[in-house]
Amino acid sequence: MEKTIKHSLTLTIGLVVILIETAAFFAVGYFYTQRFSAELDAAAWTKVQLPGILMNRQLLRYESVADANMMTELTGGEFVDGMVVGADGNVYYARDPLVVGRNVRDLDDIDARLFTVDNPQLEPLAAQPDGNHYRVSVTPIRAFENAKPFFYAYVKVKTNAVEAKKRDIAKTFVAGSLLCVVFSSLVLIVFTRRYVIRPLARLAGSADRLAEGELDTAIPLHRDDEIGTLARSFDAMRHAIREKITQLEGANRRLTELDGMKSAFLSSVSHELRTPLTSILGYAKLIAKNFEKHFLPAAADDAKLAAQAGRIRQNLKIIQLEGERLGRMINDVLDLHKIESGHMVWHFGAHAPAELAAAAATVAAALFNVPPHPRLVLAVAPDLPLVRADPDRIHQVLINLLANASKFAPWGTVTLRASTPQPGWVLFEVSDTGVGIPAGDIPKLFSRFQQLGNRDTLTEKPQGTGLGLAICKEIVEHHGGRIRAESTPSQGSLFAFTLPAAPAKESQTPQPPTNP
């Protein structure tokens, strides 16, 4: 993490600094280069005009245009050509004596229009084919101000030295700008690495150690800038996390103690309840047996005693049924607690779905022999793969689902199916054609101590414990599968759950399907 911060932030800052400084130095350099170039051009043009100005003021003789040394000294450049041309266009004085007496219109390398304007201006000439730069000055010479010129002083100077000086100035600015950019960038990058990147890297390392649980890691807090504020925030977070972890550890210890107390309580209560419950059921059966043997024959001839015997027999049956219901509730509570606490002993193995379904249907057949005799149908697809399951627990799930279906479809049909919805999974379905379940009750089906009709088994007296489907859900999910319920009122219900097929290797257990 430290390398990532250092590399990315340093690179970003360095690029931004270089771009900004390059743009700034380029703008400044361009401005001053243009300014110095303009000053050099102005000075060069003034010197090129100087011979004509002196002649106009009668301070320089006209025939001086033929003196190359004097003209070079006056113009400050390499004198190339010079003439004094009359208003009629004839050349009266010239460096080249061959052109004296000729008309400028007959000269190929001279533009005669320069000598017809009233107030000619300097005309810089771009680089010529020979690679040289020139400047030409045509200065009108008048007898007095505002008079018509009677002569024109023509001066042509090679200005290669001026152009070279301009190039030298530009190169100097470019080189200086590059040096400034490099030096200032290095200074800023070094400063940033020392006072920004490294402190941030240390904070990142502290954050990593905090993430790994090292809450006693010291965080440097000696700075008073934004990084110092960030460091103090990290330190405050570290103290808050340590305090919260301390609180959570204390709460976890208390919860562990409470869970142990709950386990001990359930074990004790189950033992204390089962012992007298066994005695009650045993004595109830013994009383019923003796009652059948000794009291019923005596009450056979007495109608009053026969009626009393019927009530006694019914009361004894209620004692047995309620005792058995209490035993089932105790077993359900203990089973759910064992599954949640991880104390349940599981016996996984590879089993045939057809055998699991047939065993459950055999045991549940007694439920379907009670009037009005609902019909049980077993439909298992052929060639199903073996499932990885604890047969006793899956048997418990199937029996629970079949028992529920028989209650809500007393005159209908209950179907137990097994099929393969997708490779690696086996789907078990228990459907009925009973009264169905309201849509609002389906989300609560797998909750604890809940039964249909918003009945709370903790406060009302239901037919069951309200834990059967909750236990089924825990068992199926412990196998790696999922369970769901669908229903349409007045048309019936469907309960389905998936189990993983037994893999060739335990590590190849497939992921549970999204919709079992």
Coordinates of C-alpha atoms in Angstrom, one line a residue:
M1 CA 0.0 0.0 0.0
E2 CA 2.9 2.3 0.8
K3 CA 4.4 1.9 -2.7
T4 CA 1.1 2.5 -4.3
I5 CA 0.6 5.8 -2.5
K6 CA 4.2 7.0 -3.1
H7 CA 4.3 6.1 -6.7
S8 CA 0.9 7.4 -7.7
L9 CA 0.9 10.5 -5.7
T10 CA 4.5 11.4 -6.5
L11 CA 4.0 10.8 -10.2
T12 CA 0.8 12.9 -10.2
I13 CA 2.3 15.8 -8.3
G14 CA 5.5 15.7 -10.4
L15 CA 3.5 15.7 -13.7
V16 CA 1.2 18.6 -12.5
V17 CA 4.2 20.6 -11.3
I18 CA 6.2 20.0 -14.6
L19 CA 3.2 20.9 -16.7
I20 CA 2.4 24.1 -14.8
E21 CA 6.0 25.3 -14.7
T22 CA 6.6 24.4 -18.3
A23 CA 3.5 26.4 -19.3
A24 CA 4.5 29.3 -17.1
F25 CA 8.1 29.5 -18.2
F26 CA 7.0 29.1 -21.8
A27 CA 4.6 32.0 -21.5
V28 CA 7.2 34.2 -19.8
G29 CA 10.0 33.1 -22.2
Y30 CA 7.8 33.7 -25.2
F31 CA 6.8 37.2 -24.0
Y32 CA 10.4 38.3 -23.2
T33 CA 11.8 36.7 -26.3
Q34 CA 9.3 38.6 -28.5
R35 CA 10.1 41.7 -26.5
F36 CA 13.8 41.5 -26.9
S37 CA 13.4 40.5 -30.6
A38 CA 11.3 43.6 -31.1
E39 CA 13.9 45.8 -29.4
L40 CA 16.7 44.3 -31.6
D41 CA 14.6 44.8 -34.7
A42 CA 13.9 48.4 -33.7
A43 CA 17.5 49.1 -33.1
A44 CA 18.6 47.4 -36.3
W45 CA 16.0 49.4 -38.3
T46 CA 17.0 52.6 -36.7
K47 CA 20.6 52.0 -37.7
V48 CA 19.7 51.1 -41.2
Q49 CA 17.8 54.4 -41.5
L50 CA 20.6 56.4 -39.9
P51 CA 22.5 57.2 -43.2
G52 CA 19.4 58.4 -44.9
I53 CA 18.5 60.5 -41.9
L54 CA 21.9 62.1 -41.8
M55 CA 21.8 62.8 -45.5
N56 CA 18.3 64.4 -45.1
R57 CA 19.8 66.7 -42.4
Q58 CA 22.8 67.4 -44.6
L59 CA 25.1 65.8 -42.1
L60 CA 26.4 63.2 -44.5
R61 CA 27.6 63.5 -48.0
Y62 CA 25.5 61.7 -50.7
E63 CA 28.6 60.0 -52.1
S64 CA 29.1 58.3 -48.8
V65 CA 26.9 55.5 -50.0
A66 CA 29.8 54.3 -52.0
D67 CA 32.0 54.0 -48.9
A68 CA 31.3 50.4 -47.6
N69 CA 33.3 50.9 -44.4
M70 CA 31.6 54.0 -43.3
M71 CA 28.2 52.6 -44.1
T72 CA 28.9 49.4 -42.2
E73 CA 30.0 51.5 -39.2
L74 CA 26.8 53.6 -39.4
T75 CA 24.3 50.8 -39.9
G76 CA 25.9 48.3 -37.4
G77 CA 25.5 45.5 -39.9
E78 CA 27.2 44.2 -43.0
F79 CA 26.6 46.9 -45.7
V80 CA 25.4 45.3 -48.9
D81 CA 24.2 48.1 -51.2
G82 CA 23.4 51.8 -51.2
M83 CA 22.2 54.4 -53.7
V84 CA 21.0 58.0 -53.8
V85 CA 18.2 58.1 -56.3
G86 CA 16.6 61.3 -57.7
A87 CA 13.0 62.0 -57.8
D88 CA 13.2 61.2 -61.6
G89 CA 14.3 57.6 -60.7
N90 CA 17.9 58.1 -61.9
V91 CA 20.7 56.9 -59.8
Y92 CA 23.2 59.7 -58.9
Y93 CA 25.4 58.0 -56.3
A94 CA 25.8 54.3 -55.6
R95 CA 28.2 51.8 -54.2
D96 CA 28.2 50.1 -57.5
P97 CA 29.5 52.7 -60.0
L98 CA 27.9 50.7 -62.9
V99 CA 24.4 51.7 -61.9
V100 CA 25.2 55.4 -61.6
G101 CA 23.2 57.2 -64.3
R102 CA 20.7 54.4 -64.8
N103 CA 17.1 54.5 -63.8
V104 CA 15.9 52.3 -61.0
R105 CA 13.1 51.0 -63.3
D106 CA 15.8 49.3 -65.3
L107 CA 17.4 47.5 -62.3
D108 CA 16.0 44.0 -61.8
D109 CA 16.8 43.6 -58.1
I110 CA 15.3 47.0 -57.1
D111 CA 11.6 47.7 -56.6
A112 CA 11.0 51.1 -58.3
R113 CA 7.8 51.6 -56.3
L114 CA 10.0 52.3 -53.2
F115 CA 11.0 55.6 -54.7
T116 CA 7.6 56.8 -55.6
V117 CA 5.9 56.8 -52.2
D118 CA 6.0 60.0 -50.3
N119 CA 7.1 58.6 -47.0
P120 CA 8.6 55.1 -47.4
Q121 CA 8.9 52.9 -44.3
L122 CA 11.4 50.3 -43.4
E123 CA 10.9 47.0 -45.1
P124 CA 12.4 43.9 -43.5
L125 CA 13.2 41.2 -46.0
A126 CA 12.8 37.6 -45.0
A127 CA 15.5 35.0 -45.5
Q128 CA 16.5 35.0 -49.1
P129 CA 17.4 32.0 -51.2
D130 CA 21.0 32.5 -50.3
G131 CA 20.1 32.0 -46.6
N132 CA 20.8 35.6 -45.5
H133 CA 18.5 38.1 -43.9
Y134 CA 18.4 41.7 -45.1
R135 CA 16.8 45.0 -44.2
V136 CA 16.2 47.9 -46.6
S137 CA 15.7 51.5 -45.8
V138 CA 14.4 54.2 -48.3
T139 CA 14.6 57.6 -46.7
P140 CA 13.2 60.7 -48.6
I141 CA 15.5 63.7 -48.7
R142 CA 13.8 67.1 -48.7
A143 CA 14.9 70.6 -49.0
F144 CA 12.6 71.5 -46.1
E145 CA 9.8 69.9 -44.1
N146 CA 6.8 68.8 -46.0
A147 CA 8.5 69.5 -49.3
K148 CA 8.6 67.0 -52.1
P149 CA 11.6 64.7 -51.9
F150 CA 14.2 65.4 -54.5
F151 CA 16.4 62.5 -53.5
Y152 CA 15.9 59.1 -51.9
A153 CA 18.6 57.4 -49.8
Y154 CA 18.5 53.6 -50.5
V155 CA 20.4 51.4 -47.9
K156 CA 20.5 47.6 -47.9
V157 CA 22.1 45.8 -44.9
K158 CA 22.7 42.2 -44.2
T159 CA 21.3 41.5 -40.6
N160 CA 22.4 37.9 -40.0
A161 CA 24.0 39.0 -36.8
V162 CA 20.7 40.3 -35.5
E163 CA 18.9 37.2 -36.4
A164 CA 21.6 35.1 -34.7
K165 CA 21.3 37.2 -31.6
K166 CA 17.6 36.6 -31.6
R167 CA 18.1 32.9 -31.9
D168 CA 20.7 33.0 -29.1
I169 CA 18.2 34.8 -26.9
A170 CA 15.5 32.2 -27.6
K171 CA 17.9 29.3 -26.9
T172 CA 19.0 31.0 -23.7
F173 CA 15.4 31.4 -22.5
V174 CA 14.6 27.7 -23.5
A175 CA 17.7 26.4 -21.7
G176 CA 17.1 28.6 -18.6
S177 CA 13.4 27.6 -18.5
L178 CA 14.3 23.9 -18.7
L179 CA 16.8 24.3 -15.9
C180 CA 14.3 26.2 -13.8
V181 CA 11.6 23.6 -14.5
V182 CA 13.9 20.7 -13.6
F183 CA 15.4 22.3 -10.5
S184 CA 12.1 23.6 -9.1
S185 CA 10.3 20.3 -9.9
L186 CA 13.0 18.3 -8.1
V187 CA 12.9 20.6 -5.1
L188 CA 9.1 20.4 -5.0
I189 CA 9.0 16.6 -5.5
V190 CA 11.7 16.1 -2.8
F191 CA 9.7 18.4 -0.5
T192 CA 6.5 16.6 -1.3
R193 CA 8.0 13.1 -0.8
R194 CA 9.5 14.2 2.6
Y195 CA 6.6 16.2 4.0
V196 CA 3.6 14.7 2.3
I197 CA 4.2 11.2 0.8
R198 CA 6.2 9.7 3.7
P199 CA 3.8 10.9 6.4
L200 CA 0.9 9.6 4.3
A201 CA 2.7 6.3 3.8
R202 CA 3.3 6.0 7.6
L203 CA -0.4 6.7 8.1
A204 CA -1.2 4.0 5.5
G205 CA 1.0 1.6 7.3
S206 CA -0.7 2.4 10.6
A207 CA -4.1 1.9 8.9
D208 CA -2.9 -1.5 7.6
R209 CA -1.7 -2.6 11.1
L210 CA -5.1 -1.4 12.6
A211 CA -6.8 -3.5 10.0
E212 CA -4.7 -6.5 11.1
G213 CA -5.8 -5.9 14.7
E214 CA -2.6 -4.1 16.0
L215 CA -4.5 -1.5 18.0
D216 CA -1.5 -0.5 20.1
T217 CA 0.4 0.9 17.1
A218 CA 1.6 4.5 17.8
I219 CA 0.6 7.1 15.2
P220 CA 2.8 10.3 14.9
L221 CA 0.9 13.3 16.0
H222 CA 3.5 16.1 16.0
R223 CA 2.3 18.0 13.0
D224 CA -0.2 20.8 13.1
D225 CA -1.2 20.9 9.4
E226 CA -3.9 18.9 7.5
I227 CA -1.8 15.7 7.7
G228 CA -1.5 16.1 11.5
T229 CA -5.3 16.5 11.6
L230 CA -5.6 13.3 9.6
A231 CA -3.2 11.5 12.0
R232 CA -5.2 12.7 15.0
S233 CA -8.4 11.4 13.4
F234 CA -6.7 8.0 12.8
D235 CA -5.6 8.0 16.4
A236 CA -9.0 8.8 17.7
M237 CA -10.4 6.1 15.5
R238 CA -7.9 3.7 16.9
H239 CA -8.9 4.5 20.5
A240 CA -12.6 4.2 19.5
I241 CA -12.0 0.8 17.8
R242 CA -10.0 -0.5 20.8
E243 CA -12.8 0.7 23.2
K244 CA -15.5 -0.9 21.0
I245 CA -13.5 -4.1 20.8
T246 CA -13.1 -4.2 24.5
Q247 CA -16.9 -3.7 24.9
L248 CA -17.6 -6.4 22.3
E249 CA -15.2 -8.8 24.0
G250 CA -17.0 -8.2 27.3
A251 CA -20.3 -8.6 25.7
N252 CA -19.1 -11.8 24.0
R253 CA -17.9 -13.2 27.3
R254 CA -21.3 -12.5 28.8
L255 CA -23.1 -14.0 25.9
T256 CA -20.8 -17.1 26.1
E257 CA -21.6 -17.4 29.7
L258 CA -25.3 -16.9 29.1
D259 CA -25.1 -19.5 26.3
G260 CA -23.4 -21.9 28.6
M261 CA -26.1 -21.2 31.2
K262 CA -28.8 -21.7 28.6
S263 CA -27.3 -25.1 27.5
A264 CA -27.0 -26.2 31.1
F265 CA -30.5 -25.0 31.8
L266 CA -31.9 -26.8 28.8
S267 CA -30.1 -30.0 29.7
S268 CA -31.2 -29.8 33.3
V269 CA -34.8 -28.8 32.4
S270 CA -35.0 -31.6 29.8
H271 CA -33.8 -34.1 32.4
E272 CA -36.1 -32.7 35.1
L273 CA -39.1 -32.7 32.8
R274 CA -38.5 -36.0 31.1
T275 CA -38.2 -37.9 34.3
P276 CA -41.6 -36.9 35.8
L277 CA -43.1 -36.9 32.3
T278 CA -42.1 -40.5 31.8
S279 CA -43.6 -41.4 35.2
I280 CA -46.8 -39.5 34.3
L281 CA -47.2 -41.3 31.0
G282 CA -46.3 -44.6 32.6
Y283 CA -48.8 -44.2 35.4
A284 CA -51.4 -43.0 32.9
K285 CA -51.0 -46.1 30.8
L286 CA -51.1 -48.3 33.9
I287 CA -54.3 -46.6 35.2
A288 CA -55.8 -47.0 31.7
K289 CA -54.9 -50.7 31.7
N290 CA -56.3 -51.3 35.2
F291 CA -59.3 -49.2 34.4
E292 CA -60.0 -51.4 31.3
K293 CA -59.4 -54.5 33.3
H294 CA -61.2 -53.9 36.5
F295 CA -63.6 -51.0 36.3
L296 CA -65.2 -51.4 32.9
P297 CA -66.6 -54.9 33.6
A298 CA -68.2 -53.7 36.8
A299 CA -69.8 -50.7 35.0
A300 CA -71.2 -52.7 32.2
D301 CA -74.6 -53.2 33.8
D302 CA -74.9 -49.7 35.2
A303 CA -75.6 -46.9 32.7
K304 CA -74.5 -44.2 35.1
L305 CA -71.2 -45.9 35.7
A306 CA -70.8 -46.6 32.0
A307 CA -71.1 -42.8 31.3
Q308 CA -68.7 -42.1 34.0
A309 CA -66.3 -44.7 32.6
G310 CA -66.4 -43.0 29.2
R311 CA -65.4 -39.7 30.7
I312 CA -62.6 -41.2 32.7
R313 CA -61.3 -43.0 29.6
Q314 CA -61.4 -39.7 27.7
N315 CA -59.5 -37.9 30.4
L316 CA -56.8 -40.6 30.6
K317 CA -56.4 -40.3 26.8
I318 CA -56.0 -36.5 27.1
I319 CA -53.3 -37.1 29.7
Q320 CA -51.5 -39.4 27.4
L321 CA -51.8 -37.1 24.3
E322 CA -50.7 -34.0 26.2
G323 CA -47.8 -35.8 27.8
E324 CA -46.7 -37.0 24.3
R325 CA -47.1 -33.5 22.9
L326 CA -45.0 -32.1 25.8
G327 CA -42.4 -34.8 25.1
R328 CA -42.3 -33.8 21.4
M329 CA -41.9 -30.1 22.3
I330 CA -39.0 -30.9 24.7
N331 CA -37.4 -32.9 21.9
D332 CA -37.9 -30.1 19.3
V333 CA -36.4 -27.5 21.6
L334 CA -33.4 -29.6 22.3
D335 CA -32.9 -30.5 18.7
L336 CA -33.1 -26.8 17.7
H337 CA -30.6 -25.9 20.4
K338 CA -28.2 -28.6 19.4
I339 CA -28.2 -27.5 15.8
E340 CA -27.7 -23.9 16.6
S341 CA -25.0 -24.5 19.2
G342 CA -23.2 -27.0 17.0
H343 CA -23.6 -29.9 19.4
M344 CA -25.8 -32.0 17.1
V345 CA -24.0 -35.1 16.0
W346 CA -24.3 -35.6 12.2
H347 CA -23.8 -38.8 10.3
F348 CA -23.3 -37.8 6.7
G349 CA -23.1 -40.4 3.9
A350 CA -24.2 -41.2 0.4
H351 CA -27.8 -42.3 0.3
A352 CA -30.4 -43.0 -2.5
P353 CA -33.2 -40.4 -2.6
A354 CA -35.7 -43.2 -3.4
E355 CA -34.8 -45.0 -0.2
L356 CA -35.1 -41.8 1.9
A357 CA -38.5 -41.0 0.4
A358 CA -39.8 -44.6 0.7
A359 CA -38.7 -44.8 4.4
A360 CA -40.5 -41.5 5.2
A361 CA -43.6 -42.6 3.3
T362 CA -43.7 -45.9 5.2
V363 CA -43.6 -44.2 8.6
A364 CA -46.1 -41.5 7.6
A365 CA -48.5 -44.0 6.2
A366 CA -50.2 -44.3 9.6
L367 CA -51.1 -40.6 9.4
F368 CA -53.0 -41.3 6.1
N369 CA -55.0 -44.3 7.6
V370 CA -56.9 -42.0 9.9
P371 CA -60.4 -40.9 8.6
P372 CA -61.1 -39.2 6.3
H373 CA -58.1 -41.0 4.8
P374 CA -56.1 -38.5 2.7
R375 CA -54.2 -40.1 -0.2
L376 CA -50.4 -40.4 -0.2
V377 CA -48.6 -40.6 -3.6
L378 CA -44.9 -41.3 -3.9
A379 CA -43.3 -40.1 -7.2
V380 CA -39.5 -40.6 -7.4
A381 CA -37.7 -40.0 -10.7
P382 CA -35.5 -42.9 -11.8
D383 CA -31.7 -42.9 -11.8
L384 CA -31.4 -40.1 -9.3
P385 CA -27.8 -39.5 -8.0
L386 CA -27.0 -40.3 -4.4
V387 CA -27.3 -37.4 -2.0
R388 CA -24.9 -36.4 0.8
A389 CA -27.1 -36.5 3.8
D390 CA -27.7 -37.6 7.4
P391 CA -30.6 -40.1 6.8
D392 CA -32.1 -39.6 10.3
R393 CA -32.3 -35.8 9.9
I394 CA -33.7 -36.0 6.4
H395 CA -36.2 -38.6 7.6
Q396 CA -37.2 -36.1 10.3
V397 CA -37.7 -33.3 7.7
L398 CA -39.8 -35.5 5.3
I399 CA -41.9 -36.8 8.2
N400 CA -42.6 -33.3 9.4
L401 CA -43.6 -32.1 5.9
L402 CA -45.8 -35.1 5.3
A403 CA -47.5 -34.7 8.7
N404 CA -48.2 -31.0 8.1
A405 CA -49.6 -31.9 4.6
S406 CA -51.9 -34.6 6.0
K407 CA -53.4 -32.0 8.5
F408 CA -54.2 -29.4 5.9
A409 CA -55.4 -31.8 3.2
P410 CA -57.6 -34.3 5.1
W411 CA -59.7 -35.1 2.0
G412 CA -57.1 -34.5 -0.7
T413 CA -53.9 -35.9 -2.0
V414 CA -50.4 -35.5 -0.7
T415 CA -47.6 -36.1 -3.1
L416 CA -43.9 -36.8 -2.3
R417 CA -41.6 -36.2 -5.3
A418 CA -37.9 -36.5 -5.8
S419 CA -36.2 -35.2 -9.0
T420 CA -33.0 -33.5 -10.3
P421 CA -33.6 -29.9 -11.2
Q422 CA -30.0 -29.3 -12.2
P423 CA -26.7 -31.3 -12.2
G424 CA -25.3 -31.9 -8.7
W425 CA -28.6 -31.4 -6.9
V426 CA -31.7 -33.5 -5.9
L427 CA -35.0 -31.8 -5.2
F428 CA -37.6 -33.1 -2.7
E429 CA -41.1 -31.8 -2.9
V430 CA -44.2 -32.4 -0.7
S431 CA -47.3 -31.0 -2.2
D432 CA -51.0 -31.2 -1.2
T433 CA -54.4 -30.3 -2.5
G434 CA -55.6 -28.9 0.8
V435 CA -56.8 -25.5 1.9
G436 CA -53.6 -23.7 1.1
I437 CA -51.8 -21.0 3.1
P438 CA -52.5 -17.2 3.0
A439 CA -49.7 -15.2 1.3
G440 CA -49.1 -13.2 4.4
D441 CA -48.3 -16.3 6.5
I442 CA -45.7 -17.8 4.1
P443 CA -42.8 -15.5 5.3
K444 CA -43.5 -16.7 8.9
L445 CA -43.6 -20.4 8.2
F446 CA -40.0 -21.1 9.1
S447 CA -40.0 -18.8 12.2
R448 CA -39.8 -20.4 15.7
F449 CA -42.9 -20.9 17.8
Q450 CA -45.2 -19.7 14.9
Q451 CA -48.1 -21.5 13.4
L452 CA -50.7 -20.6 10.8
G453 CA -53.4 -18.2 11.7
N454 CA -51.0 -15.9 13.7
R455 CA -51.0 -18.3 16.6
D456 CA -48.1 -18.0 18.9
T457 CA -47.2 -21.3 20.5
L458 CA -45.7 -19.6 23.5
T459 CA -49.0 -18.0 24.5
E460 CA -51.7 -20.1 22.9
K461 CA -52.3 -23.8 22.9
P462 CA -51.6 -25.1 19.3
Q463 CA -51.7 -28.6 17.9
G464 CA -47.9 -28.7 17.5
T465 CA -44.8 -27.0 18.9
G466 CA -44.4 -24.4 16.2
L467 CA -40.8 -25.5 15.8
G468 CA -41.1 -28.2 13.2
L469 CA -40.5 -26.0 10.1
A470 CA -37.8 -24.0 11.9
I471 CA -35.9 -27.3 12.6
C472 CA -36.4 -28.4 9.0
K473 CA -34.9 -25.2 7.8
E474 CA -31.8 -25.6 10.1
I475 CA -31.3 -29.2 9.0
V476 CA -31.6 -28.5 5.3
E477 CA -29.3 -25.5 5.4
H478 CA -26.8 -27.5 7.4
H479 CA -26.7 -29.9 4.5
G480 CA -25.9 -27.0 2.2
G481 CA -29.4 -26.9 0.6
R482 CA -32.3 -24.5 0.7
I483 CA -36.0 -24.9 1.6
R484 CA -38.9 -22.8 0.4
A485 CA -42.7 -22.8 0.4
E486 CA -45.4 -21.9 -2.1
S487 CA -49.1 -21.9 -1.8
T488 CA -52.4 -20.8 -3.3
P489 CA -55.4 -20.5 -1.0
S490 CA -58.0 -23.2 -1.6
Q491 CA -55.7 -25.0 -4.1
G492 CA -52.9 -26.4 -2.0
S493 CA -49.3 -25.9 -0.9
L494 CA -45.9 -27.0 -1.9
F495 CA -42.8 -27.4 0.3
A496 CA -39.5 -28.1 -1.5
F497 CA -35.9 -28.4 -0.4
T498 CA -32.7 -29.3 -2.2
L499 CA -29.8 -31.6 -1.1
P500 CA -26.4 -31.8 -2.8
A501 CA -25.5 -34.9 -4.7
A502 CA -22.7 -37.0 -3.1
P503 CA -19.5 -35.7 -4.9
A504 CA -16.6 -37.9 -6.0
K505 CA -14.5 -35.7 -3.6
E506 CA -15.8 -33.8 -0.6
S507 CA -14.2 -30.6 -2.0
Q508 CA -16.4 -30.7 -5.1
T509 CA -19.7 -29.8 -3.3
P510 CA -21.7 -27.6 -5.7
Q511 CA -23.1 -24.2 -4.9
P512 CA -26.8 -24.3 -3.9
P513 CA -29.2 -23.3 -6.6
T514 CA -30.9 -19.8 -6.3
N515 CA -34.4 -21.3 -6.5
P516 CA -34.7 -24.9 -5.1

